[in-house]
């Protein structure tokens, strides 16, 4: 169910106490094919929205976790690298940053 999926993401994927209602609303809307937009202050948890989308989508569609892939485009290399580092250290999410300085690009793309 939706509530079980949310609880699973909170506890086992992100290790947080509770999503903001707006975070879940936006994740659900995106998974329904809607365009989403959020402008929020630093620390609100914007990143967790796009990080949670593939997991939520897989759970509600009863697919194996990790089947879906989400591509995030950012002009800031340091932000991409920080996000990948966080995801690798704190979550079971597989993530890579691809930019003009990426070494072994073919190998990285094979991993994705």
JSON list of C-alpha atoms in Angstrom, two decimals:
[
{"chain": "A", "resi": 1, "resn": "UNK", "atom": "CA", "xyz": [0.00, 0.00, 0.00]},
{"chain": "A", "resi": 2, "resn": "UNK", "atom": "CA", "xyz": [0.95, 3.64, -0.25]},
{"chain": "A", "resi": 3, "resn": "UNK", "atom": "CA", "xyz": [1.44, 4.00, 3.51]},
{"chain": "A", "resi": 4, "resn": "UNK", "atom": "CA", "xyz": [3.63, 0.87, 3.69]},
{"chain": "A", "resi": 5, "resn": "UNK", "atom": "CA", "xyz": [5.74, 2.19, 0.83]},
{"chain": "A", "resi": 6, "resn": "UNK", "atom": "CA", "xyz": [6.18, 5.56, 2.52]},
{"chain": "A", "resi": 7, "resn": "UNK", "atom": "CA", "xyz": [7.14, 3.89, 5.81]},
{"chain": "A", "resi": 8, "resn": "UNK", "atom": "CA", "xyz": [9.62, 1.60, 4.01]},
{"chain": "A", "resi": 9, "resn": "UNK", "atom": "CA", "xyz": [11.26, 4.57, 2.30]},
{"chain": "A", "resi": 10, "resn": "UNK", "atom": "CA", "xyz": [11.43, 6.55, 5.53]},
{"chain": "A", "resi": 11, "resn": "UNK", "atom": "CA", "xyz": [12.90, 3.77, 7.65]},
{"chain": "A", "resi": 12, "resn": "UNK", "atom": "CA", "xyz": [14.97, 1.57, 5.37]},
{"chain": "A", "resi": 13, "resn": "UNK", "atom": "CA", "xyz": [16.00, 3.70, 2.42]},
{"chain": "A", "resi": 14, "resn": "UNK", "atom": "CA", "xyz": [16.52, 7.17, 3.88]},
{"chain": "A", "resi": 15, "resn": "UNK", "atom": "CA", "xyz": [16.66, 6.57, 7.62]},
{"chain": "A", "resi": 16, "resn": "UNK", "atom": "CA", "xyz": [14.43, 9.52, 8.41]},
{"chain": "A", "resi": 17, "resn": "UNK", "atom": "CA", "xyz": [11.60, 9.89, 10.88]},
{"chain": "A", "resi": 18, "resn": "UNK", "atom": "CA", "xyz": [9.00, 11.26, 8.50]},
{"chain": "A", "resi": 19, "resn": "UNK", "atom": "CA", "xyz": [8.67, 12.81, 5.04]},
{"chain": "A", "resi": 20, "resn": "UNK", "atom": "CA", "xyz": [7.16, 16.26, 4.73]},
{"chain": "A", "resi": 21, "resn": "UNK", "atom": "CA", "xyz": [3.64, 15.89, 3.28]},
{"chain": "A", "resi": 22, "resn": "UNK", "atom": "CA", "xyz": [4.73, 18.03, 0.29]},
{"chain": "A", "resi": 23, "resn": "UNK", "atom": "CA", "xyz": [7.59, 15.60, -0.46]},
{"chain": "A", "resi": 24, "resn": "UNK", "atom": "CA", "xyz": [5.23, 12.63, -0.71]},
{"chain": "A", "resi": 25, "resn": "UNK", "atom": "CA", "xyz": [2.69, 14.66, -2.69]},
{"chain": "A", "resi": 26, "resn": "UNK", "atom": "CA", "xyz": [5.32, 15.58, -5.30]},
{"chain": "A", "resi": 27, "resn": "UNK", "atom": "CA", "xyz": [6.73, 12.04, -5.53]},
{"chain": "A", "resi": 28, "resn": "UNK", "atom": "CA", "xyz": [3.22, 10.65, -6.08]},
{"chain": "A", "resi": 29, "resn": "UNK", "atom": "CA", "xyz": [2.35, 13.28, -8.68]},
{"chain": "A", "resi": 30, "resn": "UNK", "atom": "CA", "xyz": [5.55, 12.57, -10.61]},
{"chain": "A", "resi": 31, "resn": "UNK", "atom": "CA", "xyz": [4.86, 8.82, -10.55]},
{"chain": "A", "resi": 32, "resn": "UNK", "atom": "CA", "xyz": [1.43, 9.56, -12.01]},
{"chain": "A", "resi": 33, "resn": "UNK", "atom": "CA", "xyz": [3.08, 11.28, -14.98]},
{"chain": "A", "resi": 34, "resn": "UNK", "atom": "CA", "xyz": [2.56, 14.86, -13.86]},
{"chain": "A", "resi": 35, "resn": "UNK", "atom": "CA", "xyz": [5.17, 17.61, -14.10]},
{"chain": "A", "resi": 36, "resn": "UNK", "atom": "CA", "xyz": [6.25, 18.82, -10.69]},
{"chain": "A", "resi": 37, "resn": "UNK", "atom": "CA", "xyz": [7.94, 21.98, -9.43]},
{"chain": "A", "resi": 38, "resn": "UNK", "atom": "CA", "xyz": [9.13, 22.95, -5.98]},
{"chain": "A", "resi": 39, "resn": "UNK", "atom": "CA", "xyz": [10.88, 26.05, -4.78]},
{"chain": "A", "resi": 40, "resn": "UNK", "atom": "CA", "xyz": [11.86, 25.61, -1.15]},
{"chain": "A", "resi": 41, "resn": "UNK", "atom": "CA", "xyz": [14.46, 26.80, 1.33]},
{"chain": "A", "resi": 42, "resn": "UNK", "atom": "CA", "xyz": [17.78, 25.08, 1.97]},
{"chain": "A", "resi": 43, "resn": "UNK", "atom": "CA", "xyz": [17.29, 22.08, 4.23]},
{"chain": "A", "resi": 44, "resn": "UNK", "atom": "CA", "xyz": [13.69, 21.42, 3.19]},
{"chain": "A", "resi": 45, "resn": "UNK", "atom": "CA", "xyz": [14.57, 18.11, 1.60]},
{"chain": "A", "resi": 46, "resn": "UNK", "atom": "CA", "xyz": [14.31, 18.79, -2.11]},
{"chain": "A", "resi": 47, "resn": "UNK", "atom": "CA", "xyz": [16.90, 16.15, -2.97]},
{"chain": "A", "resi": 48, "resn": "UNK", "atom": "CA", "xyz": [15.00, 13.39, -1.20]},
{"chain": "A", "resi": 49, "resn": "UNK", "atom": "CA", "xyz": [12.11, 14.00, -3.60]},
{"chain": "A", "resi": 50, "resn": "UNK", "atom": "CA", "xyz": [14.03, 12.97, -6.70]},
{"chain": "A", "resi": 51, "resn": "UNK", "atom": "CA", "xyz": [15.98, 10.34, -4.78]},
{"chain": "A", "resi": 52, "resn": "UNK", "atom": "CA", "xyz": [12.74, 8.73, -3.66]},
{"chain": "A", "resi": 53, "resn": "UNK", "atom": "CA", "xyz": [10.96, 8.70, -7.02]},
{"chain": "A", "resi": 54, "resn": "UNK", "atom": "CA", "xyz": [12.42, 5.46, -8.45]},
{"chain": "A", "resi": 55, "resn": "UNK", "atom": "CA", "xyz": [11.96, 3.59, -5.16]},
{"chain": "A", "resi": 56, "resn": "UNK", "atom": "CA", "xyz": [8.38, 4.76, -4.72]},
{"chain": "A", "resi": 57, "resn": "UNK", "atom": "CA", "xyz": [7.57, 3.94, -8.35]},
{"chain": "A", "resi": 58, "resn": "UNK", "atom": "CA", "xyz": [9.03, 0.41, -8.05]},
{"chain": "A", "resi": 59, "resn": "UNK", "atom": "CA", "xyz": [7.16, -0.27, -4.79]},
{"chain": "A", "resi": 60, "resn": "UNK", "atom": "CA", "xyz": [3.74, 0.93, -5.91]},
{"chain": "A", "resi": 61, "resn": "UNK", "atom": "CA", "xyz": [4.09, -0.92, -9.22]},
{"chain": "A", "resi": 62, "resn": "UNK", "atom": "CA", "xyz": [5.20, -4.09, -7.42]},
{"chain": "A", "resi": 63, "resn": "UNK", "atom": "CA", "xyz": [8.49, -4.28, -9.31]},
{"chain": "A", "resi": 64, "resn": "UNK", "atom": "CA", "xyz": [11.84, -5.38, -7.96]},
{"chain": "A", "resi": 65, "resn": "UNK", "atom": "CA", "xyz": [13.47, -2.50, -6.15]},
{"chain": "A", "resi": 66, "resn": "UNK", "atom": "CA", "xyz": [16.14, -0.79, -8.18]},
{"chain": "A", "resi": 67, "resn": "UNK", "atom": "CA", "xyz": [14.54, -1.53, -11.56]},
{"chain": "A", "resi": 68, "resn": "UNK", "atom": "CA", "xyz": [13.69, 2.10, -12.30]},
{"chain": "A", "resi": 69, "resn": "UNK", "atom": "CA", "xyz": [16.35, 4.62, -13.23]},
{"chain": "A", "resi": 70, "resn": "UNK", "atom": "CA", "xyz": [16.09, 8.35, -12.68]},
{"chain": "A", "resi": 71, "resn": "UNK", "atom": "CA", "xyz": [18.39, 10.76, -14.48]},
{"chain": "A", "resi": 72, "resn": "UNK", "atom": "CA", "xyz": [18.98, 14.11, -12.80]},
{"chain": "A", "resi": 73, "resn": "UNK", "atom": "CA", "xyz": [20.69, 16.86, -14.79]},
{"chain": "A", "resi": 74, "resn": "UNK", "atom": "CA", "xyz": [22.56, 19.54, -12.89]},
{"chain": "A", "resi": 75, "resn": "UNK", "atom": "CA", "xyz": [25.07, 22.16, -14.01]},
{"chain": "A", "resi": 76, "resn": "UNK", "atom": "CA", "xyz": [26.91, 21.95, -10.68]},
{"chain": "A", "resi": 77, "resn": "UNK", "atom": "CA", "xyz": [29.54, 19.20, -10.59]},
{"chain": "A", "resi": 78, "resn": "UNK", "atom": "CA", "xyz": [30.19, 19.65, -6.87]},
{"chain": "A", "resi": 79, "resn": "UNK", "atom": "CA", "xyz": [26.48, 19.27, -6.08]},
{"chain": "A", "resi": 80, "resn": "UNK", "atom": "CA", "xyz": [26.28, 16.09, -8.17]},
{"chain": "A", "resi": 81, "resn": "UNK", "atom": "CA", "xyz": [29.34, 14.62, -6.47]},
{"chain": "A", "resi": 82, "resn": "UNK", "atom": "CA", "xyz": [28.03, 15.52, -3.00]},
{"chain": "A", "resi": 83, "resn": "UNK", "atom": "CA", "xyz": [24.67, 13.90, -3.76]},
{"chain": "A", "resi": 84, "resn": "UNK", "atom": "CA", "xyz": [26.30, 10.71, -5.07]},
{"chain": "A", "resi": 85, "resn": "UNK", "atom": "CA", "xyz": [28.57, 10.53, -2.01]},
{"chain": "A", "resi": 86, "resn": "UNK", "atom": "CA", "xyz": [25.58, 10.94, 0.32]},
{"chain": "A", "resi": 87, "resn": "UNK", "atom": "CA", "xyz": [23.53, 8.31, -1.49]},
{"chain": "A", "resi": 88, "resn": "UNK", "atom": "CA", "xyz": [26.35, 5.77, -1.45]},
{"chain": "A", "resi": 89, "resn": "UNK", "atom": "CA", "xyz": [27.11, 6.35, 2.25]},
{"chain": "A", "resi": 90, "resn": "UNK", "atom": "CA", "xyz": [23.60, 6.66, 3.65]},
{"chain": "A", "resi": 91, "resn": "UNK", "atom": "CA", "xyz": [21.20, 4.75, 1.39]},
{"chain": "A", "resi": 92, "resn": "UNK", "atom": "CA", "xyz": [21.02, 1.57, -0.67]},
{"chain": "A", "resi": 93, "resn": "UNK", "atom": "CA", "xyz": [20.54, 3.71, -3.79]},
{"chain": "A", "resi": 94, "resn": "UNK", "atom": "CA", "xyz": [22.99, 3.24, -6.66]},
{"chain": "A", "resi": 95, "resn": "UNK", "atom": "CA", "xyz": [24.12, 6.60, -8.01]},
{"chain": "A", "resi": 96, "resn": "UNK", "atom": "CA", "xyz": [26.73, 8.02, -10.37]},
{"chain": "A", "resi": 97, "resn": "UNK", "atom": "CA", "xyz": [27.65, 11.53, -11.43]},
{"chain": "A", "resi": 98, "resn": "UNK", "atom": "CA", "xyz": [28.47, 11.94, -15.10]},
{"chain": "A", "resi": 99, "resn": "UNK", "atom": "CA", "xyz": [30.14, 15.14, -16.27]},
{"chain": "A", "resi": 100, "resn": "UNK", "atom": "CA", "xyz": [32.97, 16.33, -18.50]},
{"chain": "A", "resi": 101, "resn": "UNK", "atom": "CA", "xyz": [35.60, 15.18, -15.97]},
{"chain": "A", "resi": 102, "resn": "UNK", "atom": "CA", "xyz": [34.19, 11.65, -15.59]},
{"chain": "A", "resi": 103, "resn": "UNK", "atom": "CA", "xyz": [36.90, 9.04, -16.10]},
{"chain": "A", "resi": 104, "resn": "UNK", "atom": "CA", "xyz": [36.14, 5.59, -17.56]},
{"chain": "A", "resi": 105, "resn": "UNK", "atom": "CA", "xyz": [32.82, 6.80, -18.94]},
{"chain": "A", "resi": 106, "resn": "UNK", "atom": "CA", "xyz": [32.06, 3.52, -20.73]},
{"chain": "A", "resi": 107, "resn": "UNK", "atom": "CA", "xyz": [32.46, 1.60, -17.46]},
{"chain": "A", "resi": 108, "resn": "UNK", "atom": "CA", "xyz": [30.28, 4.10, -15.59]},
{"chain": "A", "resi": 109, "resn": "UNK", "atom": "CA", "xyz": [27.55, 3.85, -18.23]},
{"chain": "A", "resi": 110, "resn": "UNK", "atom": "CA", "xyz": [27.67, 0.05, -18.07]},
{"chain": "A", "resi": 111, "resn": "UNK", "atom": "CA", "xyz": [27.09, 0.26, -14.30]},
{"chain": "A", "resi": 112, "resn": "UNK", "atom": "CA", "xyz": [24.04, 2.46, -14.81]}
]
